[in-house]
Amino acid sequence: MELLRNHRTRRAATAGVTLLLAGVLGTAGATASNARTAAPQTQQIASSVLGSDYKITLTALRSTQDEYAASVRLQVYTHDSGKWKESDRVTVGEVDGWFWYPLTGSHAVCEFSTASTEPAPLAVSLMITPSIGCSQPAHYVVKQGRVYAG
């Protein structure tokens, strides 16, 4: 009879610890999820400075809805009063239309070409997945600090 009581006590203790652990992990997961929602994870994947006129960057933004999806932001900066100030930004492709891991990997940028002319032509091709390969180049023109489809 004593053996049966000890077994029940152990089972109850194990169940209690399991519930406690599930609650702690659930709270940690919810906190991490809320942190991701508050500020998307970003990673700069390319940058180019065109003389003293323009600085152009490509940044991957991880989706807050799908951990595997990402968007790509192209930003143009102009040099003003000794500082780079953003003058325009566009999304390359569709919002959340890229995959986060290939986009932030070592061969993410297939083509990123710019020229120091006015207007400045710009071409961007990015890794879709290693098995699919690179996207078709997206063409833009930077004119007076603004981005236009090319």
PDB file of C-alpha atoms in Angstrom:
ATOM      1  CA  MET A   1       0.000   0.000   0.000  1.00  0.00           C
ATOM      2  CA  GLU A   2       2.885   2.358   0.852  1.00  0.00           C
ATOM      3  CA  LEU A   3       4.405   1.687  -2.599  1.00  0.00           C
ATOM      4  CA  LEU A   4       1.147   2.681  -4.290  1.00  0.00           C
ATOM      5  CA  ARG A   5       0.971   5.966  -2.315  1.00  0.00           C
ATOM      6  CA  ASN A   6       4.597   6.831  -3.212  1.00  0.00           C
ATOM      7  CA  HIS A   7       3.882   6.133  -6.893  1.00  0.00           C
ATOM      8  CA  ARG A   8       0.794   8.411  -6.838  1.00  0.00           C
ATOM      9  CA  THR A   9       2.751  11.142  -5.050  1.00  0.00           C
ATOM     10  CA  ARG A  10       5.540  10.965  -7.653  1.00  0.00           C
ATOM     11  CA  ARG A  11       3.026  11.092 -10.516  1.00  0.00           C
ATOM     12  CA  ALA A  12       1.311  14.129  -8.993  1.00  0.00           C
ATOM     13  CA  ALA A  13       4.664  15.867  -8.447  1.00  0.00           C
ATOM     14  CA  THR A  14       5.756  15.083 -12.022  1.00  0.00           C
ATOM     15  CA  ALA A  15       2.463  16.411 -13.392  1.00  0.00           C
ATOM     16  CA  GLY A  16       2.850  19.604 -11.321  1.00  0.00           C
ATOM     17  CA  VAL A  17       6.401  20.209 -12.527  1.00  0.00           C
ATOM     18  CA  THR A  18       5.325  19.576 -16.139  1.00  0.00           C
ATOM     19  CA  LEU A  19       2.487  22.126 -15.855  1.00  0.00           C
ATOM     20  CA  LEU A  20       4.799  24.666 -14.231  1.00  0.00           C
ATOM     21  CA  LEU A  21       7.425  24.182 -16.935  1.00  0.00           C
ATOM     22  CA  ALA A  22       4.791  24.493 -19.686  1.00  0.00           C
ATOM     23  CA  GLY A  23       3.574  27.741 -18.148  1.00  0.00           C
ATOM     24  CA  VAL A  24       7.081  29.191 -17.927  1.00  0.00           C
ATOM     25  CA  LEU A  25       7.934  28.191 -21.493  1.00  0.00           C
ATOM     26  CA  GLY A  26       4.606  29.489 -22.758  1.00  0.00           C
ATOM     27  CA  THR A  27       5.228  32.875 -21.127  1.00  0.00           C
ATOM     28  CA  ALA A  28       8.759  33.014 -22.563  1.00  0.00           C
ATOM     29  CA  GLY A  29       7.448  32.161 -26.010  1.00  0.00           C
ATOM     30  CA  ALA A  30       4.744  34.829 -25.797  1.00  0.00           C
ATOM     31  CA  THR A  31       7.322  37.402 -24.678  1.00  0.00           C
ATOM     32  CA  ALA A  32       9.626  36.508 -27.578  1.00  0.00           C
ATOM     33  CA  SER A  33       6.693  36.681 -29.981  1.00  0.00           C
ATOM     34  CA  ASN A  34       5.690  40.111 -28.680  1.00  0.00           C
ATOM     35  CA  ALA A  35       9.273  41.334 -29.005  1.00  0.00           C
ATOM     36  CA  ARG A  36       9.348  40.221 -32.649  1.00  0.00           C
ATOM     37  CA  THR A  37       6.050  41.979 -33.322  1.00  0.00           C
ATOM     38  CA  ALA A  38       7.298  45.193 -31.744  1.00  0.00           C
ATOM     39  CA  ALA A  39      10.422  45.551 -33.886  1.00  0.00           C
ATOM     40  CA  PRO A  40      11.106  43.330 -36.887  1.00  0.00           C
ATOM     41  CA  GLN A  41      14.549  41.803 -37.121  1.00  0.00           C
ATOM     42  CA  THR A  42      16.629  43.519 -39.806  1.00  0.00           C
ATOM     43  CA  GLN A  43      19.921  42.859 -41.526  1.00  0.00           C
ATOM     44  CA  GLN A  44      21.694  45.086 -44.020  1.00  0.00           C
ATOM     45  CA  ILE A  45      22.629  42.933 -47.004  1.00  0.00           C
ATOM     46  CA  ALA A  46      24.274  45.482 -49.342  1.00  0.00           C
ATOM     47  CA  SER A  47      25.429  49.080 -49.432  1.00  0.00           C
ATOM     48  CA  SER A  48      27.011  51.402 -51.966  1.00  0.00           C
ATOM     49  CA  VAL A  49      28.223  54.992 -51.751  1.00  0.00           C
ATOM     50  CA  LEU A  50      28.132  56.972 -54.988  1.00  0.00           C
ATOM     51  CA  GLY A  51      30.697  59.720 -54.496  1.00  0.00           C
ATOM     52  CA  SER A  52      29.389  62.346 -52.123  1.00  0.00           C
ATOM     53  CA  ASP A  53      25.928  62.331 -53.703  1.00  0.00           C
ATOM     54  CA  TYR A  54      24.153  59.136 -52.647  1.00  0.00           C
ATOM     55  CA  LYS A  55      24.381  56.204 -50.299  1.00  0.00           C
ATOM     56  CA  ILE A  56      22.167  53.241 -51.226  1.00  0.00           C
ATOM     57  CA  THR A  57      21.406  50.328 -48.908  1.00  0.00           C
ATOM     58  CA  LEU A  58      19.475  47.065 -49.141  1.00  0.00           C
ATOM     59  CA  THR A  59      18.058  45.786 -45.864  1.00  0.00           C
ATOM     60  CA  ALA A  60      16.235  42.519 -45.170  1.00  0.00           C
ATOM     61  CA  LEU A  61      13.273  42.870 -42.791  1.00  0.00           C
ATOM     62  CA  ARG A  62      12.039  39.656 -41.218  1.00  0.00           C
ATOM     63  CA  SER A  63       8.268  39.225 -41.320  1.00  0.00           C
ATOM     64  CA  THR A  64       6.351  39.564 -38.076  1.00  0.00           C
ATOM     65  CA  GLN A  65       3.686  37.206 -39.480  1.00  0.00           C
ATOM     66  CA  ASP A  66       5.839  34.381 -40.890  1.00  0.00           C
ATOM     67  CA  GLU A  67       9.263  33.572 -39.435  1.00  0.00           C
ATOM     68  CA  TYR A  68      10.509  32.321 -42.820  1.00  0.00           C
ATOM     69  CA  ALA A  69       9.385  35.350 -44.864  1.00  0.00           C
ATOM     70  CA  ALA A  70      11.073  38.705 -45.363  1.00  0.00           C
ATOM     71  CA  SER A  71      10.826  41.964 -47.248  1.00  0.00           C
ATOM     72  CA  VAL A  72      13.664  43.950 -48.778  1.00  0.00           C
ATOM     73  CA  ARG A  73      13.936  47.694 -48.293  1.00  0.00           C
ATOM     74  CA  LEU A  74      16.021  49.825 -50.656  1.00  0.00           C
ATOM     75  CA  GLN A  75      16.943  53.160 -49.074  1.00  0.00           C
ATOM     76  CA  VAL A  76      18.573  56.187 -50.640  1.00  0.00           C
ATOM     77  CA  TYR A  77      20.445  58.716 -48.546  1.00  0.00           C
ATOM     78  CA  THR A  78      21.741  62.119 -49.585  1.00  0.00           C
ATOM     79  CA  HIS A  79      24.653  63.868 -47.931  1.00  0.00           C
ATOM     80  CA  ASP A  80      23.416  66.966 -46.108  1.00  0.00           C
ATOM     81  CA  SER A  81      25.202  69.084 -43.483  1.00  0.00           C
ATOM     82  CA  GLY A  82      27.905  66.450 -43.004  1.00  0.00           C
ATOM     83  CA  LYS A  83      25.445  63.593 -42.439  1.00  0.00           C
ATOM     84  CA  TRP A  84      23.651  60.998 -44.525  1.00  0.00           C
ATOM     85  CA  LYS A  85      19.899  61.610 -44.419  1.00  0.00           C
ATOM     86  CA  GLU A  86      17.310  59.282 -45.909  1.00  0.00           C
ATOM     87  CA  SER A  87      15.695  60.833 -48.968  1.00  0.00           C
ATOM     88  CA  ASP A  88      13.609  57.899 -50.232  1.00  0.00           C
ATOM     89  CA  ARG A  89      12.822  54.210 -49.719  1.00  0.00           C
ATOM     90  CA  VAL A  90      11.056  51.501 -51.696  1.00  0.00           C
ATOM     91  CA  THR A  91      10.290  47.821 -51.228  1.00  0.00           C
ATOM     92  CA  VAL A  92      12.095  45.489 -53.639  1.00  0.00           C
ATOM     93  CA  GLY A  93       9.573  42.907 -54.816  1.00  0.00           C
ATOM     94  CA  GLU A  94       6.527  42.060 -52.719  1.00  0.00           C
ATOM     95  CA  VAL A  95       6.159  42.639 -48.979  1.00  0.00           C
ATOM     96  CA  ASP A  96       7.149  39.359 -47.271  1.00  0.00           C
ATOM     97  CA  GLY A  97       7.889  37.996 -50.754  1.00  0.00           C
ATOM     98  CA  TRP A  98      11.387  36.718 -49.945  1.00  0.00           C
ATOM     99  CA  PHE A  99      12.734  33.944 -47.729  1.00  0.00           C
ATOM    100  CA  TRP A 100      14.608  35.185 -44.643  1.00  0.00           C
ATOM    101  CA  TYR A 101      17.373  32.570 -44.492  1.00  0.00           C
ATOM    102  CA  PRO A 102      18.569  32.692 -48.121  1.00  0.00           C
ATOM    103  CA  LEU A 103      18.215  36.495 -48.062  1.00  0.00           C
ATOM    104  CA  THR A 104      20.522  36.817 -45.070  1.00  0.00           C
ATOM    105  CA  GLY A 105      22.966  34.099 -46.143  1.00  0.00           C
ATOM    106  CA  SER A 106      26.409  34.500 -47.651  1.00  0.00           C
ATOM    107  CA  HIS A 107      25.275  34.547 -51.306  1.00  0.00           C
ATOM    108  CA  ALA A 108      22.091  36.604 -50.842  1.00  0.00           C
ATOM    109  CA  VAL A 109      22.960  39.378 -53.283  1.00  0.00           C
ATOM    110  CA  CYS A 110      23.330  38.138 -56.835  1.00  0.00           C
ATOM    111  CA  GLU A 111      23.546  41.620 -58.381  1.00  0.00           C
ATOM    112  CA  PHE A 112      23.700  45.097 -56.895  1.00  0.00           C
ATOM    113  CA  SER A 113      24.959  47.533 -59.480  1.00  0.00           C
ATOM    114  CA  THR A 114      24.982  51.294 -59.310  1.00  0.00           C
ATOM    115  CA  ALA A 115      26.611  54.163 -61.175  1.00  0.00           C
ATOM    116  CA  SER A 116      27.671  57.651 -60.135  1.00  0.00           C
ATOM    117  CA  THR A 117      25.636  59.471 -62.749  1.00  0.00           C
ATOM    118  CA  GLU A 118      22.541  61.648 -62.572  1.00  0.00           C
ATOM    119  CA  PRO A 119      20.158  59.920 -62.894  1.00  0.00           C
ATOM    120  CA  ALA A 120      21.857  56.914 -61.271  1.00  0.00           C
ATOM    121  CA  PRO A 121      20.814  53.517 -62.667  1.00  0.00           C
ATOM    122  CA  LEU A 122      20.414  50.721 -60.139  1.00  0.00           C
ATOM    123  CA  ALA A 123      19.883  46.959 -60.588  1.00  0.00           C
ATOM    124  CA  VAL A 124      19.073  44.462 -57.821  1.00  0.00           C
ATOM    125  CA  SER A 125      18.912  40.661 -58.046  1.00  0.00           C
ATOM    126  CA  LEU A 126      18.591  38.543 -54.911  1.00  0.00           C
ATOM    127  CA  MET A 127      18.757  34.866 -53.994  1.00  0.00           C
ATOM    128  CA  ILE A 128      15.313  33.265 -53.964  1.00  0.00           C
ATOM    129  CA  THR A 129      16.576  29.909 -52.660  1.00  0.00           C
ATOM    130  CA  PRO A 130      19.789  28.017 -53.414  1.00  0.00           C
ATOM    131  CA  SER A 131      17.870  25.483 -55.526  1.00  0.00           C
ATOM    132  CA  ILE A 132      15.873  28.098 -57.477  1.00  0.00           C
ATOM    133  CA  GLY A 133      18.702  30.613 -57.794  1.00  0.00           C
ATOM    134  CA  CYS A 134      18.547  34.354 -58.282  1.00  0.00           C
ATOM    135  CA  SER A 135      15.609  36.610 -59.058  1.00  0.00           C
ATOM    136  CA  GLN A 136      15.374  38.549 -62.286  1.00  0.00           C
ATOM    137  CA  PRO A 137      17.026  41.952 -61.815  1.00  0.00           C
ATOM    138  CA  ALA A 138      14.775  44.777 -60.656  1.00  0.00           C
ATOM    139  CA  HIS A 139      15.790  48.058 -62.294  1.00  0.00           C
ATOM    140  CA  TYR A 140      15.516  51.472 -60.672  1.00  0.00           C
ATOM    141  CA  VAL A 141      16.759  54.983 -61.308  1.00  0.00           C
ATOM    142  CA  VAL A 142      17.789  57.386 -58.554  1.00  0.00           C
ATOM    143  CA  LYS A 143      17.091  60.961 -59.607  1.00  0.00           C
ATOM    144  CA  GLN A 144      17.591  63.874 -57.219  1.00  0.00           C
ATOM    145  CA  GLY A 145      17.480  61.517 -54.222  1.00  0.00           C
ATOM    146  CA  ARG A 146      14.223  59.816 -55.269  1.00  0.00           C
ATOM    147  CA  VAL A 147      13.812  56.210 -56.479  1.00  0.00           C
ATOM    148  CA  TYR A 148      11.895  55.499 -59.685  1.00  0.00           C
ATOM    149  CA  ALA A 149      11.148  52.203 -61.421  1.00  0.00           C
ATOM    150  CA  GLY A 150      13.571  51.823 -64.297  1.00  0.00           C
TER     151      GLY A 150
END
